[in-house]
C-alpha cells in the first residue's frame, strides 16, 4: 500500500509539472483524441480559441471554434496524423 501511495504522489507531481509547463509556454499546445476532440489544451491555445479556461475546450472539436472550411481542413490534418498510411 505504501508503494501505491508513493506512485500516486509521483504521478500527481508529474501532472503538476506538465500543467505548469504547458500553461507557461507561449506556444499552442493541445492534445486530441481519435475523434479530433480536445482532451487537453494550454492557456495560450485557449485564448486563441476565444475561451478563458482551457477546460472549456475538453470534448469539443475545431468545428466548435472555427469557420466550417477551416475546421474541415484541421479535421483532415488530424485524420492524416492519426492514420499516416492514408497520406
PDB file of C-alpha atoms in Angstrom:
ATOM      1  CA  UNK A   1       0.000   0.000   0.000  1.00  0.00           C
ATOM      2  CA  UNK A   2       2.862   2.375   0.793  1.00  0.00           C
ATOM      3  CA  UNK A   3       4.339   1.819  -2.668  1.00  0.00           C
ATOM      4  CA  UNK A   4       0.996   2.634  -4.268  1.00  0.00           C
ATOM      5  CA  UNK A   5       0.756   5.866  -2.282  1.00  0.00           C
ATOM      6  CA  UNK A   6       4.243   6.862  -3.448  1.00  0.00           C
ATOM      7  CA  UNK A   7       3.334   6.123  -7.067  1.00  0.00           C
ATOM      8  CA  UNK A   8       0.163   8.185  -6.788  1.00  0.00           C
ATOM      9  CA  UNK A   9       2.135  11.075  -5.294  1.00  0.00           C
ATOM     10  CA  UNK A  10       4.756  10.825  -8.041  1.00  0.00           C
ATOM     11  CA  UNK A  11       2.065  10.803 -10.722  1.00  0.00           C
ATOM     12  CA  UNK A  12       0.435  13.875  -9.197  1.00  0.00           C
ATOM     13  CA  UNK A  13       3.789  15.690  -9.239  1.00  0.00           C
ATOM     14  CA  UNK A  14       4.332  14.776 -12.890  1.00  0.00           C
ATOM     15  CA  UNK A  15       0.843  16.019 -13.726  1.00  0.00           C
ATOM     16  CA  UNK A  16       1.519  19.323 -11.966  1.00  0.00           C
ATOM     17  CA  UNK A  17       4.825  19.745 -13.805  1.00  0.00           C
ATOM     18  CA  UNK A  18       3.201  19.079 -17.167  1.00  0.00           C
ATOM     19  CA  UNK A  19       0.407  21.557 -16.448  1.00  0.00           C
ATOM     20  CA  UNK A  20       2.901  24.219 -15.305  1.00  0.00           C
ATOM     21  CA  UNK A  21       4.990  23.728 -18.426  1.00  0.00           C
ATOM     22  CA  UNK A  22       2.004  23.801 -20.753  1.00  0.00           C
ATOM     23  CA  UNK A  23       0.447  26.878 -19.184  1.00  0.00           C
ATOM     24  CA  UNK A  24       3.631  28.913 -19.163  1.00  0.00           C
ATOM     25  CA  UNK A  25       4.721  28.369 -22.749  1.00  0.00           C
ATOM     26  CA  UNK A  26       3.525  30.914 -25.308  1.00  0.00           C
ATOM     27  CA  UNK A  27       3.132  28.180 -27.941  1.00  0.00           C
ATOM     28  CA  UNK A  28      -0.185  26.475 -28.611  1.00  0.00           C
ATOM     29  CA  UNK A  29      -0.144  23.022 -27.050  1.00  0.00           C
ATOM     30  CA  UNK A  30      -3.109  20.694 -27.258  1.00  0.00           C
ATOM     31  CA  UNK A  31      -3.986  17.025 -27.411  1.00  0.00           C
ATOM     32  CA  UNK A  32      -6.897  15.429 -29.240  1.00  0.00           C
ATOM     33  CA  UNK A  33      -8.473  12.001 -29.176  1.00  0.00           C
ATOM     34  CA  UNK A  34      -9.088   9.852 -32.265  1.00  0.00           C
ATOM     35  CA  UNK A  35     -12.360  11.704 -32.946  1.00  0.00           C
ATOM     36  CA  UNK A  36     -10.489  15.039 -33.047  1.00  0.00           C
ATOM     37  CA  UNK A  37     -11.955  16.174 -29.731  1.00  0.00           C
ATOM     38  CA  UNK A  38      -9.732  18.251 -27.492  1.00  0.00           C
ATOM     39  CA  UNK A  39      -8.674  16.345 -24.388  1.00  0.00           C
ATOM     40  CA  UNK A  40      -6.195  18.940 -23.118  1.00  0.00           C
ATOM     41  CA  UNK A  41      -5.086  22.400 -24.196  1.00  0.00           C
ATOM     42  CA  UNK A  42      -2.907  25.092 -22.701  1.00  0.00           C
ATOM     43  CA  UNK A  43      -3.774  28.687 -21.810  1.00  0.00           C
ATOM     44  CA  UNK A  44      -2.229  30.185 -24.949  1.00  0.00           C
ATOM     45  CA  UNK A  45      -4.286  27.890 -27.165  1.00  0.00           C
ATOM     46  CA  UNK A  46      -7.420  28.512 -25.101  1.00  0.00           C
ATOM     47  CA  UNK A  47      -7.011  32.257 -25.646  1.00  0.00           C
ATOM     48  CA  UNK A  48      -6.668  31.648 -29.392  1.00  0.00           C
ATOM     49  CA  UNK A  49      -9.882  29.623 -29.275  1.00  0.00           C
ATOM     50  CA  UNK A  50     -11.617  32.536 -27.554  1.00  0.00           C
ATOM     51  CA  UNK A  51     -12.153  30.828 -24.214  1.00  0.00           C
ATOM     52  CA  UNK A  52     -10.847  31.844 -20.799  1.00  0.00           C
ATOM     53  CA  UNK A  53     -10.458  28.399 -19.245  1.00  0.00           C
ATOM     54  CA  UNK A  54      -8.619  25.589 -21.064  1.00  0.00           C
ATOM     55  CA  UNK A  55     -11.033  23.014 -19.642  1.00  0.00           C
ATOM     56  CA  UNK A  56     -13.823  24.616 -21.693  1.00  0.00           C
ATOM     57  CA  UNK A  57     -12.283  23.033 -24.807  1.00  0.00           C
ATOM     58  CA  UNK A  58     -12.457  19.468 -23.491  1.00  0.00           C
ATOM     59  CA  UNK A  59     -14.746  17.322 -25.612  1.00  0.00           C
ATOM     60  CA  UNK A  60     -15.133  19.962 -28.316  1.00  0.00           C
ATOM     61  CA  UNK A  61     -13.717  19.957 -31.828  1.00  0.00           C
ATOM     62  CA  UNK A  62     -12.391  22.597 -34.192  1.00  0.00           C
ATOM     63  CA  UNK A  63     -15.939  22.875 -35.565  1.00  0.00           C
ATOM     64  CA  UNK A  64     -16.939  24.446 -32.242  1.00  0.00           C
ATOM     65  CA  UNK A  65     -14.359  27.221 -32.604  1.00  0.00           C
ATOM     66  CA  UNK A  66     -13.591  27.872 -36.266  1.00  0.00           C
ATOM     67  CA  UNK A  67     -15.452  28.535 -39.521  1.00  0.00           C
ATOM     68  CA  UNK A  68     -16.543  25.291 -41.193  1.00  0.00           C
ATOM     69  CA  UNK A  69     -13.998  25.447 -44.012  1.00  0.00           C
ATOM     70  CA  UNK A  70     -11.083  25.935 -41.627  1.00  0.00           C
ATOM     71  CA  UNK A  71     -12.386  23.227 -39.301  1.00  0.00           C
ATOM     72  CA  UNK A  72     -12.652  20.791 -42.223  1.00  0.00           C
ATOM     73  CA  UNK A  73      -9.011  21.418 -43.079  1.00  0.00           C
ATOM     74  CA  UNK A  74      -7.942  20.930 -39.459  1.00  0.00           C
ATOM     75  CA  UNK A  75     -10.016  17.749 -39.269  1.00  0.00           C
ATOM     76  CA  UNK A  76      -8.352  16.470 -42.447  1.00  0.00           C
ATOM     77  CA  UNK A  77      -4.940  17.181 -40.910  1.00  0.00           C
ATOM     78  CA  UNK A  78      -5.974  15.303 -37.769  1.00  0.00           C
ATOM     79  CA  UNK A  79      -7.112  12.303 -39.805  1.00  0.00           C
ATOM     80  CA  UNK A  80      -3.748  12.183 -41.552  1.00  0.00           C
ATOM     81  CA  UNK A  81      -1.963  12.377 -38.205  1.00  0.00           C
ATOM     82  CA  UNK A  82      -3.993   9.519 -36.783  1.00  0.00           C
ATOM     83  CA  UNK A  83      -3.801   7.463 -39.994  1.00  0.00           C
ATOM     84  CA  UNK A  84      -0.393   8.134 -41.573  1.00  0.00           C
ATOM     85  CA  UNK A  85      -0.919   5.280 -44.069  1.00  0.00           C
ATOM     86  CA  UNK A  86      -3.727   7.307 -45.692  1.00  0.00           C
ATOM     87  CA  UNK A  87      -1.308  10.015 -46.863  1.00  0.00           C
TER      88      UNK A  87
END
